[in-house]
Amino acid sequence: MRPGGAMEPQQQQQQLRNLRDFLLVYNRMTELCFQRCVPSLHHRALDAEEEACLHSCAGKLIHSNHRLMAAYVQLMPALVQRRIADYEAASPGPSVAAEQSGTSPSGS
Amino acid sequence: LDPLRAQQLATEVEGEMMADMYRRMNSAYHWKCAPMHYKEAELSKGKSVYLDCCVSKYLDIHEWIGKKLTELSMQNEELMKRMQQSSAPV
């Protein structure tokens, strides 16, 4: 049991990265919804129409973010596998050398 | 990485993100709110009020979205807890 219940450094780094990503998404959402929902700047306060638009904007962005992540998580592994396979096919050096050294003693 | 250092880093990240928010607000002002023609260097009374409204609305939206995200994350946490409790062995 670590003193003070401190987390591992890797976990803390990961948490920091998550915090950073979350805040970045937050800022982007603010910017986007401001651009799309605020047509005029004659009043200081947000009126009912703008609030309704913000509600839809925020909801839509959050849902699309979730869906994007789900699709990414689903599709990315296959892509990475294909890339690895292509790379291995393009540079067969170590495996070919291993095969040659394996077959030569039996051939002599 | 001790807790104090982690707290320091988290504060730095938040500060960086505040600066990012400021940059975006600045950019939004120039692209959306600011008038395109530059007749003179001074900011007239009308344009100053317009700028104030722009900044005020941007910050209101920022706060509003922050509350919404906090609500959602709390809802998510509760959902996860309930799922964990229901799936835990009796």
PDB file of C-alpha atoms in Angstrom:
ATOM      1  CA  MET A   1       0.000   0.000   0.000  1.00  0.00           C
ATOM      2  CA  ARG A   2       1.577   3.254  -1.160  1.00  0.00           C
ATOM      3  CA  PRO A   3       1.776   6.083   1.386  1.00  0.00           C
ATOM      4  CA  GLY A   4      -1.046   8.592   0.938  1.00  0.00           C
ATOM      5  CA  GLY A   5      -2.643   6.349  -1.716  1.00  0.00           C
ATOM      6  CA  ALA A   6      -0.645   8.003  -4.508  1.00  0.00           C
ATOM      7  CA  MET A   7      -1.374   6.816  -8.039  1.00  0.00           C
ATOM      8  CA  GLU A   8       1.239   5.426 -10.350  1.00  0.00           C
ATOM      9  CA  PRO A   9       2.957   8.121 -12.430  1.00  0.00           C
ATOM     10  CA  GLN A  10       1.658   6.578 -15.650  1.00  0.00           C
ATOM     11  CA  GLN A  11      -1.914   6.744 -14.395  1.00  0.00           C
ATOM     12  CA  GLN A  12      -1.447  10.356 -13.381  1.00  0.00           C
ATOM     13  CA  GLN A  13       0.003  11.238 -16.787  1.00  0.00           C
ATOM     14  CA  GLN A  14      -2.951   9.528 -18.431  1.00  0.00           C
ATOM     15  CA  GLN A  15      -5.358  11.463 -16.237  1.00  0.00           C
ATOM     16  CA  LEU A  16      -3.642  14.715 -17.149  1.00  0.00           C
ATOM     17  CA  ARG A  17      -3.920  13.866 -20.833  1.00  0.00           C
ATOM     18  CA  ASN A  18      -7.610  13.082 -20.367  1.00  0.00           C
ATOM     19  CA  LEU A  19      -8.155  16.378 -18.571  1.00  0.00           C
ATOM     20  CA  ARG A  20      -6.398  18.243 -21.361  1.00  0.00           C
ATOM     21  CA  ASP A  21      -8.478  16.520 -24.059  1.00  0.00           C
ATOM     22  CA  PHE A  22     -11.704  17.146 -22.174  1.00  0.00           C
ATOM     23  CA  LEU A  23     -10.986  20.854 -21.733  1.00  0.00           C
ATOM     24  CA  LEU A  24     -10.012  21.167 -25.406  1.00  0.00           C
ATOM     25  CA  VAL A  25     -13.308  19.587 -26.465  1.00  0.00           C
ATOM     26  CA  TYR A  26     -15.105  21.945 -24.089  1.00  0.00           C
ATOM     27  CA  ASN A  27     -13.434  24.994 -25.675  1.00  0.00           C
ATOM     28  CA  ARG A  28     -14.201  23.786 -29.195  1.00  0.00           C
ATOM     29  CA  MET A  29     -17.833  23.232 -28.291  1.00  0.00           C
ATOM     30  CA  THR A  30     -18.104  26.753 -26.924  1.00  0.00           C
ATOM     31  CA  GLU A  31     -16.594  28.208 -30.087  1.00  0.00           C
ATOM     32  CA  LEU A  32     -18.790  26.177 -32.441  1.00  0.00           C
ATOM     33  CA  CYS A  33     -22.030  26.802 -30.597  1.00  0.00           C
ATOM     34  CA  PHE A  34     -21.258  30.496 -30.295  1.00  0.00           C
ATOM     35  CA  GLN A  35     -20.706  30.746 -34.042  1.00  0.00           C
ATOM     36  CA  ARG A  36     -23.858  28.823 -34.909  1.00  0.00           C
ATOM     37  CA  CYS A  37     -26.340  29.969 -32.293  1.00  0.00           C
ATOM     38  CA  VAL A  38     -25.682  33.652 -31.797  1.00  0.00           C
ATOM     39  CA  PRO A  39     -26.943  35.557 -34.843  1.00  0.00           C
ATOM     40  CA  SER A  40     -27.087  39.031 -33.345  1.00  0.00           C
ATOM     41  CA  LEU A  41     -25.330  40.884 -30.577  1.00  0.00           C
ATOM     42  CA  HIS A  42     -27.840  43.564 -29.727  1.00  0.00           C
ATOM     43  CA  HIS A  43     -28.554  42.212 -26.259  1.00  0.00           C
ATOM     44  CA  ARG A  44     -26.162  41.213 -23.551  1.00  0.00           C
ATOM     45  CA  ALA A  45     -28.130  38.257 -22.179  1.00  0.00           C
ATOM     46  CA  LEU A  46     -28.967  35.057 -24.013  1.00  0.00           C
ATOM     47  CA  ASP A  47     -32.602  34.956 -25.111  1.00  0.00           C
ATOM     48  CA  ALA A  48     -34.899  31.914 -25.215  1.00  0.00           C
ATOM     49  CA  GLU A  49     -34.239  31.132 -28.882  1.00  0.00           C
ATOM     50  CA  GLU A  50     -30.482  31.200 -28.393  1.00  0.00           C
ATOM     51  CA  GLU A  51     -30.765  28.996 -25.323  1.00  0.00           C
ATOM     52  CA  ALA A  52     -32.839  26.444 -27.225  1.00  0.00           C
ATOM     53  CA  CYS A  53     -30.261  26.465 -30.014  1.00  0.00           C
ATOM     54  CA  LEU A  54     -27.453  26.008 -27.485  1.00  0.00           C
ATOM     55  CA  HIS A  55     -29.303  23.082 -25.952  1.00  0.00           C
ATOM     56  CA  SER A  56     -29.521  21.361 -29.346  1.00  0.00           C
ATOM     57  CA  CYS A  57     -25.978  22.335 -30.308  1.00  0.00           C
ATOM     58  CA  ALA A  58     -24.395  20.986 -27.123  1.00  0.00           C
ATOM     59  CA  GLY A  59     -26.485  17.813 -27.177  1.00  0.00           C
ATOM     60  CA  LYS A  60     -25.719  17.129 -30.808  1.00  0.00           C
ATOM     61  CA  LEU A  61     -21.994  17.727 -30.373  1.00  0.00           C
ATOM     62  CA  ILE A  62     -21.823  15.435 -27.348  1.00  0.00           C
ATOM     63  CA  HIS A  63     -23.733  12.630 -29.065  1.00  0.00           C
ATOM     64  CA  SER A  64     -21.721  12.935 -32.263  1.00  0.00           C
ATOM     65  CA  ASN A  65     -18.510  12.893 -30.202  1.00  0.00           C
ATOM     66  CA  HIS A  66     -19.583   9.638 -28.526  1.00  0.00           C
ATOM     67  CA  ARG A  67     -20.516   8.065 -31.824  1.00  0.00           C
ATOM     68  CA  LEU A  68     -17.276   9.192 -33.420  1.00  0.00           C
ATOM     69  CA  MET A  69     -15.295   7.590 -30.631  1.00  0.00           C
ATOM     70  CA  ALA A  70     -17.247   4.354 -30.921  1.00  0.00           C
ATOM     71  CA  ALA A  71     -16.675   4.215 -34.680  1.00  0.00           C
ATOM     72  CA  TYR A  72     -12.988   5.040 -34.249  1.00  0.00           C
ATOM     73  CA  VAL A  73     -12.506   2.328 -31.640  1.00  0.00           C
ATOM     74  CA  GLN A  74     -14.249  -0.135 -33.918  1.00  0.00           C
ATOM     75  CA  LEU A  75     -12.380   0.694 -37.138  1.00  0.00           C
ATOM     76  CA  MET A  76      -8.906   1.617 -35.930  1.00  0.00           C
ATOM     77  CA  PRO A  77      -7.616  -1.843 -34.892  1.00  0.00           C
ATOM     78  CA  ALA A  78      -8.301  -3.273 -38.360  1.00  0.00           C
ATOM     79  CA  LEU A  79      -6.487  -0.324 -39.922  1.00  0.00           C
ATOM     80  CA  VAL A  80      -3.491  -0.776 -37.658  1.00  0.00           C
ATOM     81  CA  GLN A  81      -3.399  -4.507 -38.442  1.00  0.00           C
ATOM     82  CA  ARG A  82      -3.453  -3.772 -42.188  1.00  0.00           C
ATOM     83  CA  ARG A  83      -0.652  -1.264 -41.758  1.00  0.00           C
ATOM     84  CA  ILE A  84       1.447  -3.761 -39.831  1.00  0.00           C
ATOM     85  CA  ALA A  85       0.809  -6.433 -42.462  1.00  0.00           C
ATOM     86  CA  ASP A  86       1.783  -4.043 -45.271  1.00  0.00           C
ATOM     87  CA  TYR A  87       4.930  -3.070 -43.428  1.00  0.00           C
ATOM     88  CA  GLU A  88       5.881  -6.690 -42.842  1.00  0.00           C
ATOM     89  CA  ALA A  89       5.198  -7.567 -46.461  1.00  0.00           C
ATOM     90  CA  ALA A  90       7.335  -4.661 -47.641  1.00  0.00           C
ATOM     91  CA  SER A  91      10.343  -5.475 -45.436  1.00  0.00           C
ATOM     92  CA  PRO A  92      10.641  -9.264 -45.027  1.00  0.00           C
ATOM     93  CA  GLY A  93      14.399  -9.086 -44.087  1.00  0.00           C
ATOM     94  CA  PRO A  94      14.608 -10.747 -40.658  1.00  0.00           C
ATOM     95  CA  SER A  95      12.112 -13.542 -41.423  1.00  0.00           C
ATOM     96  CA  VAL A  96      13.752 -14.434 -44.783  1.00  0.00           C
ATOM     97  CA  ALA A  97      17.205 -14.520 -43.175  1.00  0.00           C
ATOM     98  CA  ALA A  98      15.841 -16.791 -40.446  1.00  0.00           C
ATOM     99  CA  GLU A  99      14.387 -19.139 -43.079  1.00  0.00           C
ATOM    100  CA  GLN A 100      17.662 -19.330 -45.022  1.00  0.00           C
ATOM    101  CA  SER A 101      19.712 -20.088 -41.917  1.00  0.00           C
ATOM    102  CA  GLY A 102      17.131 -22.739 -40.982  1.00  0.00           C
ATOM    103  CA  THR A 103      17.204 -24.578 -44.371  1.00  0.00           C
ATOM    104  CA  SER A 104      20.999 -24.525 -45.132  1.00  0.00           C
ATOM    105  CA  PRO A 105      22.220 -27.070 -42.482  1.00  0.00           C
ATOM    106  CA  SER A 106      19.665 -29.663 -43.656  1.00  0.00           C
ATOM    107  CA  GLY A 107      20.622 -29.092 -47.313  1.00  0.00           C
ATOM    108  CA  SER A 108      24.380 -29.823 -46.880  1.00  0.00           C
TER     109      SER A 108
ATOM    110  CA  LEU B   1       4.813  11.927  -9.373  1.00  0.00           C
ATOM    111  CA  ASP B   2       3.493  13.021  -5.970  1.00  0.00           C
ATOM    112  CA  PRO B   3      -0.030  14.416  -5.503  1.00  0.00           C
ATOM    113  CA  LEU B   4       1.192  18.005  -5.072  1.00  0.00           C
ATOM    114  CA  ARG B   5       3.106  17.897  -8.355  1.00  0.00           C
ATOM    115  CA  ALA B   6       0.082  16.322 -10.060  1.00  0.00           C
ATOM    116  CA  GLN B   7      -2.107  19.121  -8.703  1.00  0.00           C
ATOM    117  CA  GLN B   8       0.396  21.672 -10.026  1.00  0.00           C
ATOM    118  CA  LEU B   9       0.354  20.091 -13.462  1.00  0.00           C
ATOM    119  CA  ALA B  10      -3.454  19.977 -13.487  1.00  0.00           C
ATOM    120  CA  THR B  11      -3.517  23.695 -12.628  1.00  0.00           C
ATOM    121  CA  GLU B  12      -1.080  24.361 -15.477  1.00  0.00           C
ATOM    122  CA  VAL B  13      -3.293  22.451 -17.908  1.00  0.00           C
ATOM    123  CA  GLU B  14      -6.315  24.441 -16.793  1.00  0.00           C
ATOM    124  CA  GLY B  15      -4.408  27.700 -17.211  1.00  0.00           C
ATOM    125  CA  GLU B  16      -3.318  26.657 -20.693  1.00  0.00           C
ATOM    126  CA  MET B  17      -6.915  25.846 -21.587  1.00  0.00           C
ATOM    127  CA  MET B  18      -8.092  29.207 -20.286  1.00  0.00           C
ATOM    128  CA  ALA B  19      -5.600  30.840 -22.615  1.00  0.00           C
ATOM    129  CA  ASP B  20      -6.926  28.660 -25.440  1.00  0.00           C
ATOM    130  CA  MET B  21     -10.458  29.775 -24.625  1.00  0.00           C
ATOM    131  CA  TYR B  22      -9.353  33.389 -24.731  1.00  0.00           C
ATOM    132  CA  ARG B  23      -7.720  32.885 -28.147  1.00  0.00           C
ATOM    133  CA  ARG B  24     -10.873  31.306 -29.546  1.00  0.00           C
ATOM    134  CA  MET B  25     -13.026  34.114 -28.131  1.00  0.00           C
ATOM    135  CA  ASN B  26     -10.698  36.642 -29.724  1.00  0.00           C
ATOM    136  CA  SER B  27     -10.892  34.844 -33.024  1.00  0.00           C
ATOM    137  CA  ALA B  28     -14.684  34.558 -32.796  1.00  0.00           C
ATOM    138  CA  TYR B  29     -14.927  38.281 -32.120  1.00  0.00           C
ATOM    139  CA  HIS B  30     -12.870  39.173 -35.174  1.00  0.00           C
ATOM    140  CA  TRP B  31     -14.611  36.770 -37.506  1.00  0.00           C
ATOM    141  CA  LYS B  32     -18.171  37.168 -36.285  1.00  0.00           C
ATOM    142  CA  CYS B  33     -18.662  40.304 -34.271  1.00  0.00           C
ATOM    143  CA  ALA B  34     -16.185  42.888 -35.478  1.00  0.00           C
ATOM    144  CA  PRO B  35     -17.175  45.136 -38.382  1.00  0.00           C
ATOM    145  CA  MET B  36     -15.194  44.516 -41.527  1.00  0.00           C
ATOM    146  CA  HIS B  37     -14.434  48.059 -42.610  1.00  0.00           C
ATOM    147  CA  TYR B  38     -11.729  49.988 -40.792  1.00  0.00           C
ATOM    148  CA  LYS B  39     -12.475  53.686 -41.072  1.00  0.00           C
ATOM    149  CA  GLU B  40     -10.523  54.807 -38.043  1.00  0.00           C
ATOM    150  CA  ALA B  41      -8.249  53.479 -35.303  1.00  0.00           C
ATOM    151  CA  GLU B  42     -10.521  54.438 -32.384  1.00  0.00           C
ATOM    152  CA  LEU B  43     -13.277  52.184 -31.113  1.00  0.00           C
ATOM    153  CA  SER B  44     -16.574  54.070 -31.135  1.00  0.00           C
ATOM    154  CA  LYS B  45     -19.119  53.809 -28.323  1.00  0.00           C
ATOM    155  CA  GLY B  46     -21.420  51.603 -30.407  1.00  0.00           C
ATOM    156  CA  LYS B  47     -18.617  49.229 -31.350  1.00  0.00           C
ATOM    157  CA  SER B  48     -17.432  49.047 -27.728  1.00  0.00           C
ATOM    158  CA  VAL B  49     -20.902  48.029 -26.548  1.00  0.00           C
ATOM    159  CA  TYR B  50     -21.058  45.476 -29.352  1.00  0.00           C
ATOM    160  CA  LEU B  51     -17.724  44.065 -28.245  1.00  0.00           C
ATOM    161  CA  ASP B  52     -18.942  43.891 -24.637  1.00  0.00           C
ATOM    162  CA  CYS B  53     -22.031  41.976 -25.745  1.00  0.00           C
ATOM    163  CA  CYS B  54     -19.910  39.613 -27.811  1.00  0.00           C
ATOM    164  CA  VAL B  55     -17.579  38.802 -24.926  1.00  0.00           C
ATOM    165  CA  SER B  56     -20.412  38.555 -22.425  1.00  0.00           C
ATOM    166  CA  LYS B  57     -22.356  36.112 -24.609  1.00  0.00           C
ATOM    167  CA  TYR B  58     -19.285  34.024 -25.331  1.00  0.00           C
ATOM    168  CA  LEU B  59     -18.535  33.674 -21.633  1.00  0.00           C
ATOM    169  CA  ASP B  60     -22.198  32.895 -20.852  1.00  0.00           C
ATOM    170  CA  ILE B  61     -22.138  30.122 -23.444  1.00  0.00           C
ATOM    171  CA  HIS B  62     -18.851  28.839 -22.014  1.00  0.00           C
ATOM    172  CA  GLU B  63     -20.368  28.659 -18.533  1.00  0.00           C
ATOM    173  CA  TRP B  64     -23.584  27.081 -19.803  1.00  0.00           C
ATOM    174  CA  ILE B  65     -21.765  24.332 -21.705  1.00  0.00           C
ATOM    175  CA  GLY B  66     -19.523  23.726 -18.678  1.00  0.00           C
ATOM    176  CA  LYS B  67     -22.594  23.105 -16.504  1.00  0.00           C
ATOM    177  CA  LYS B  68     -24.109  20.830 -19.148  1.00  0.00           C
ATOM    178  CA  LEU B  69     -20.926  18.763 -19.433  1.00  0.00           C
ATOM    179  CA  THR B  70     -20.666  18.472 -15.630  1.00  0.00           C
ATOM    180  CA  GLU B  71     -24.291  17.297 -15.473  1.00  0.00           C
ATOM    181  CA  LEU B  72     -23.660  14.714 -18.160  1.00  0.00           C
ATOM    182  CA  SER B  73     -20.464  13.417 -16.611  1.00  0.00           C
ATOM    183  CA  MET B  74     -22.220  13.092 -13.238  1.00  0.00           C
ATOM    184  CA  GLN B  75     -25.063  11.198 -14.917  1.00  0.00           C
ATOM    185  CA  ASN B  76     -22.511   8.947 -16.609  1.00  0.00           C
ATOM    186  CA  GLU B  77     -20.765   8.263 -13.307  1.00  0.00           C
ATOM    187  CA  GLU B  78     -24.035   7.340 -11.613  1.00  0.00           C
ATOM    188  CA  LEU B  79     -24.931   5.065 -14.502  1.00  0.00           C
ATOM    189  CA  MET B  80     -21.548   3.330 -14.282  1.00  0.00           C
ATOM    190  CA  LYS B  81     -21.949   2.883 -10.512  1.00  0.00           C
ATOM    191  CA  ARG B  82     -25.400   1.383 -10.954  1.00  0.00           C
ATOM    192  CA  MET B  83     -24.119  -0.963 -13.640  1.00  0.00           C
ATOM    193  CA  GLN B  84     -21.232  -2.039 -11.449  1.00  0.00           C
ATOM    194  CA  GLN B  85     -23.544  -2.606  -8.508  1.00  0.00           C
ATOM    195  CA  SER B  86     -25.995  -4.630 -10.563  1.00  0.00           C
ATOM    196  CA  SER B  87     -23.252  -6.762 -12.123  1.00  0.00           C
ATOM    197  CA  ALA B  88     -21.404  -7.344  -8.822  1.00  0.00           C
ATOM    198  CA  PRO B  89     -21.795 -10.852  -7.354  1.00  0.00           C
ATOM    199  CA  VAL B  90     -24.503 -11.051  -4.683  1.00  0.00           C
TER     200      VAL B  90
END
